[in-house]
XYZ file of C-alpha atoms in Angstrom:
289
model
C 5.258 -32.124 -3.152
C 5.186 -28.698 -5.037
C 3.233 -26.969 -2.365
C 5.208 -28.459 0.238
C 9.108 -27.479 -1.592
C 7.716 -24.060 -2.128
C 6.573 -23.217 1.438
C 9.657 -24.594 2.858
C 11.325 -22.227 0.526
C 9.198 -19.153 1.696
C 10.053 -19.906 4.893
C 13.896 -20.302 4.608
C 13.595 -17.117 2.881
C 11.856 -15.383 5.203
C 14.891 -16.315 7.533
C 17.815 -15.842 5.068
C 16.760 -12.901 3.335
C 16.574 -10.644 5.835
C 19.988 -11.859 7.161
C 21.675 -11.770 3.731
C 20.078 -8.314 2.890
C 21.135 -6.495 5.695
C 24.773 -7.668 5.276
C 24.600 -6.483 1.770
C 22.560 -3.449 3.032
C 25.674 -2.519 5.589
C 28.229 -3.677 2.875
C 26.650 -1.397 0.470
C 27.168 1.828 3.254
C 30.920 0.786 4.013
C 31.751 0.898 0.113
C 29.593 4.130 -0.572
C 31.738 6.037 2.597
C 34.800 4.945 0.978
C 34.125 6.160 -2.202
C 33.253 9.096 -1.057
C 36.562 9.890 1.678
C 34.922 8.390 4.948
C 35.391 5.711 6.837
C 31.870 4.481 7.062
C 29.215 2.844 9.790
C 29.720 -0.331 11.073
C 28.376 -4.054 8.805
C 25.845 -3.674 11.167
C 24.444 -0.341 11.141
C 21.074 -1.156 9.161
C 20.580 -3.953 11.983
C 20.732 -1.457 14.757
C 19.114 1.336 12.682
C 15.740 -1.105 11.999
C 15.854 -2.388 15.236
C 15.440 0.975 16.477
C 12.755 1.162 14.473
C 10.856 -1.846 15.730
C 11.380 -0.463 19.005
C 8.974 2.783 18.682
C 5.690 3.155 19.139
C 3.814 2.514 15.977
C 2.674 5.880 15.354
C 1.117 5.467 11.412
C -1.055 8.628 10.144
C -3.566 5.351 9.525
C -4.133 1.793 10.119
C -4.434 0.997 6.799
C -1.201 2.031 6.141
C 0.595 -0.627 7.893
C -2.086 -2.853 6.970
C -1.092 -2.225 3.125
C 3.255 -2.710 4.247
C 2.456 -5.760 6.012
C 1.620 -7.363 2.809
C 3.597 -5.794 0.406
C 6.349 -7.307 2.971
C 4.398 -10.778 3.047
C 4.214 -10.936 -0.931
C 7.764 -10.312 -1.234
C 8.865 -13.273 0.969
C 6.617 -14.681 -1.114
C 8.304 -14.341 -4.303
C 11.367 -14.741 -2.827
C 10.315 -18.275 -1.686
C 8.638 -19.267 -4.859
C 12.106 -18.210 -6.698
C 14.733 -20.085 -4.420
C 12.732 -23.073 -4.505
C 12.977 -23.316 -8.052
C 9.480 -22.233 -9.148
C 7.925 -20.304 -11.316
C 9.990 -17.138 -12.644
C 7.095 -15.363 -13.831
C 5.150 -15.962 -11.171
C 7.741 -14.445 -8.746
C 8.086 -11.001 -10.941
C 4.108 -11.197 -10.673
C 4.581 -11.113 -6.934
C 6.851 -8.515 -6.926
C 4.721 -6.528 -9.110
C 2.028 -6.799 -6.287
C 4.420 -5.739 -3.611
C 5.158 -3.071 -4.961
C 0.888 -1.941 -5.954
C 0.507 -2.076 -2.098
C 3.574 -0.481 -1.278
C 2.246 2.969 -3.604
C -1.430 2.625 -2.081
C 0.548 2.697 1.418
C 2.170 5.409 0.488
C -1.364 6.797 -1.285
C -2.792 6.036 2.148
C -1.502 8.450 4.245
C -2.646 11.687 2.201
C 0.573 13.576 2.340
C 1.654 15.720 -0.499
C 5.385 14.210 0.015
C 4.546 10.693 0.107
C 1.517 10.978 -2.762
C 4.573 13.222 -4.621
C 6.783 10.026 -4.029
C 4.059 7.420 -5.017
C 3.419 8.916 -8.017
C 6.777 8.729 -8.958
C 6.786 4.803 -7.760
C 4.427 4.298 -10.428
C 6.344 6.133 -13.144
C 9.036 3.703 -11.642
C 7.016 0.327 -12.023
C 5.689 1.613 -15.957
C 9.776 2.361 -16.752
C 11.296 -1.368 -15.366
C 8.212 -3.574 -15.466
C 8.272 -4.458 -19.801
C 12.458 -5.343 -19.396
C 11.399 -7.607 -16.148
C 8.584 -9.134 -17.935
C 10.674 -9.564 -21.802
C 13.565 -10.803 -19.312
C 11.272 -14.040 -18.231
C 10.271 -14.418 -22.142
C 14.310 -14.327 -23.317
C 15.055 -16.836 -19.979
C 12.105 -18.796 -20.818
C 13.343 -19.402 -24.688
C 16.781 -20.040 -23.667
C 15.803 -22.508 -21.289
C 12.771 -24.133 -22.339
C 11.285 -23.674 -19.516
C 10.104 -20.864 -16.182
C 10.974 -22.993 -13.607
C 14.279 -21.806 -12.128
C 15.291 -24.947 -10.760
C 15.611 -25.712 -14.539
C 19.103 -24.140 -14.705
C 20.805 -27.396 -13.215
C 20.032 -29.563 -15.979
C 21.401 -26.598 -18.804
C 24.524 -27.492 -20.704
C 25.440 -24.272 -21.007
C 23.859 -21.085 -19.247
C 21.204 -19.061 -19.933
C 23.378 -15.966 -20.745
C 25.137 -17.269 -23.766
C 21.881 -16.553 -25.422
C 19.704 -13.905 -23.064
C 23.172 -11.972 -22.666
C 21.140 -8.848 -24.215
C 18.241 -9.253 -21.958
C 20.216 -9.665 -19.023
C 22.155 -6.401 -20.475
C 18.876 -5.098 -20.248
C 17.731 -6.484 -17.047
C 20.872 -4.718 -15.300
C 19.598 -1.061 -16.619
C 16.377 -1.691 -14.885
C 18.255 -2.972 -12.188
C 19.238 0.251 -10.953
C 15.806 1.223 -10.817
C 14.815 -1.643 -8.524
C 17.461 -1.528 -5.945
C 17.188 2.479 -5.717
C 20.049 3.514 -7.211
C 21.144 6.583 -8.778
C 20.263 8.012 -11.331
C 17.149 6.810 -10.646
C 16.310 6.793 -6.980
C 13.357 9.596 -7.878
C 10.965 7.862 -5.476
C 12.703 7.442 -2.326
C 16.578 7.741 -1.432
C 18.125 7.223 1.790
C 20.742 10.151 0.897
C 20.115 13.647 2.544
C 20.068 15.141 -1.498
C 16.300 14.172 -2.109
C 14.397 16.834 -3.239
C 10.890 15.295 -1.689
C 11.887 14.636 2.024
C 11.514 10.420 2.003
C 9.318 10.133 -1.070
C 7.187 7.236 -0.437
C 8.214 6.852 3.263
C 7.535 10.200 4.640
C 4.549 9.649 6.821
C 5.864 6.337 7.888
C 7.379 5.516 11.016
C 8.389 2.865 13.755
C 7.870 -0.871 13.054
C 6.027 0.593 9.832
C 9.144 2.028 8.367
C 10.759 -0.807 9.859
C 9.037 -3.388 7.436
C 10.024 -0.969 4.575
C 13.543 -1.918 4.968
C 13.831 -5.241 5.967
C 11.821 -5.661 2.854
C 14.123 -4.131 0.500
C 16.812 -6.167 1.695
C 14.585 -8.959 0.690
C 13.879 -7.874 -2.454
C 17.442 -6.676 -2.754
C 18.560 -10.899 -2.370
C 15.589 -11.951 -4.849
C 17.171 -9.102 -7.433
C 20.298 -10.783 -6.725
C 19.358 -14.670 -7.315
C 17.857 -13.236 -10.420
C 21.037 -12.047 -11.675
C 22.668 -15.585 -10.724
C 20.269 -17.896 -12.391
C 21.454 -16.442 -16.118
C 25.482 -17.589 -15.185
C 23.974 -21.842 -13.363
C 24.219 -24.287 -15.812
C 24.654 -28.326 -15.176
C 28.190 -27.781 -13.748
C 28.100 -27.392 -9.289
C 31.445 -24.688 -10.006
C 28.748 -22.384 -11.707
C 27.499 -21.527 -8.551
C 30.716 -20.036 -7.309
C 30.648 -18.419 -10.746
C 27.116 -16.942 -9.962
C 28.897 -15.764 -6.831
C 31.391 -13.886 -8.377
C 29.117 -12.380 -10.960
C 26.678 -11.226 -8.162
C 28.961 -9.266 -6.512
C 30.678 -7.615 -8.916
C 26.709 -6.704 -10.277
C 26.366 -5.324 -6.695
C 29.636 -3.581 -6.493
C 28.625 -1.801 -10.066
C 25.663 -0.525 -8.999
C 27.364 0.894 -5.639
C 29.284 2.712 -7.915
C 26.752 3.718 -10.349
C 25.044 4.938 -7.184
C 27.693 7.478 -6.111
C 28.722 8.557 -9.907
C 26.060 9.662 -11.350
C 23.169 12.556 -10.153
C 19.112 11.974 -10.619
C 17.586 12.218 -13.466
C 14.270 13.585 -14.649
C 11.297 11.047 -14.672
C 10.997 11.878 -17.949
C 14.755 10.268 -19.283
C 14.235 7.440 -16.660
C 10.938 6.470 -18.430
C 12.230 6.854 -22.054
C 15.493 5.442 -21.610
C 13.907 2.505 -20.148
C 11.610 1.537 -23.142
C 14.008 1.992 -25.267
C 16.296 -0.362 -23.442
C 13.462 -2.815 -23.330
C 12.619 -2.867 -26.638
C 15.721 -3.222 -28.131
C 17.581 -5.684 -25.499
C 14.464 -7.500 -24.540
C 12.483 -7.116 -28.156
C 15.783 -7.805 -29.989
C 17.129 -11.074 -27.991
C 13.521 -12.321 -27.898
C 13.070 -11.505 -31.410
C 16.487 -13.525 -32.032
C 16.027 -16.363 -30.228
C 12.378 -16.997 -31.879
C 14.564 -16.690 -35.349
C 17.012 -19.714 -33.934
């Protein structure tokens, strides 16, 4: 019954998050022209601009390439599935983890000095946020009792009463993961990166296609992961989770279009440090209680 719960959930995902994600994806470009004085594309826009995309003639420096996208894409509906199904929360960070191995061998792949520029700086990216992700599941697990997420629903109170540092934590990382300023040192979609595309730059067509459509599914997962510290027993938490969810979203809009790049250097130290004394701290608390 497992099995069966958690490939229905891949599949719904694989239908939802694309649909969600590129709503948030165009809702994300409305607020970031109004903060800046404009008036902004359409909701749409990231629809049209990856259908356009799909369109093109697949013209990849290598077949392995897309080869290497395809199932960074496929492990990422993949963890998406496993987590809105109420499985295993570790298991769906692991999954992410190995999305985002292929995506820097992709990148690797294609034997540009941009895009092997930009995947070496993906890795520096996956060292800085992968302890807080991984000390995130430990503090969730110990206020929980448990990894499954469909745990949450029998809680009396939520996870973030007691994981509120970790999930302080988790949001600094956050910014990493969703590509956000200050630490967007891999690949940006503004015109102000230094390296070209980073990661992307020899990719192309339905290629660079499957790039975005899977970071708007990874952008939902990141989401749900933010929800599951505010569900507890009560159905009105899920509104709350909601709320909370787009007000996490909003922030990082705005933390997007405040603050300039950093070095890799800051991004990396800043990061352990926020993981060992958020993560290390709550988990070291909550073994205490």
């Amino acid at each position: 019954m497992t099995i069966i719960v958690t490939v229905i959930g891949i599949i719904a995902f694989a239908i939802a998050g694309p649909i969600i994600g590129c709503f948030l994806a165009g809702l994300d470009r409305i607020i970031s022209a109004r903060m800046q004085g404009r008036v902004g594309p359409p909701l749409l826009q990231p629809y049209y601009d990856v259908r356009k995309l799909f369109s093109k003639e697949n013209a990849s420096v290598n077949t392995s390439e897309h080869a290497y996208i395809l199932f960074a894409f496929i492990f990422t509906l993949v963890a998406g599935g496993v987590f809105f199904s109420g499985g295993n929360l570790l298991l769906s960070v692991f999954l992410v983890t190995l999305s985002s191995l292929l995506f820097i061998v992709a990148a690797y792949s294609s034997r540009s000095p941009y895009s092997e520029v930009g995947a070496a700086r993906e890795t520096l990216q996956a060292m800085a946020y992968e302890p807080m992700l991984y000390l995130m599941c430990v503090a969730f697990f110990m206020a929980s009792g448990w990894f499954d997420v469909a745990g949450v629903f029998f809680l009396d109170a939520p996870a973030i009463t007691t994981a509120w540092l970790a999930f302080l934590g988790f949001l600094f990382v956050l910014t990493i993961k969703l590509r956000k300023s200050p630490f967007d040192i891999s690949m940006s979609h503004h015109a102000h990166q230094e390296i070209v595309r980073g990661v992307t730059t020899e990719m192309s067509g339905p290629t660079l296609g499957l790039v975005e459509v899977m970071h708007w599914c990874e952008n939902v997962l990141f989401m749900g992961w933010v929800a599951m510290f505010f569900i507890w027993s009560n159905p009105l938490s899920i509104v709350l989770a909601v709320v909370v969810v787009l007000a996490v979203y909003f922030l990082e809009i705005w933390i997007d279009n405040n603050f300039a790049r950093v070095k890799w250097q800051l991004m990396l130290k800043s990061a352990w440090a926020v993981a060992l004394v958020a993560g290390g701290l709550n988990v070291a608390v909550l073994a205490y209680l």
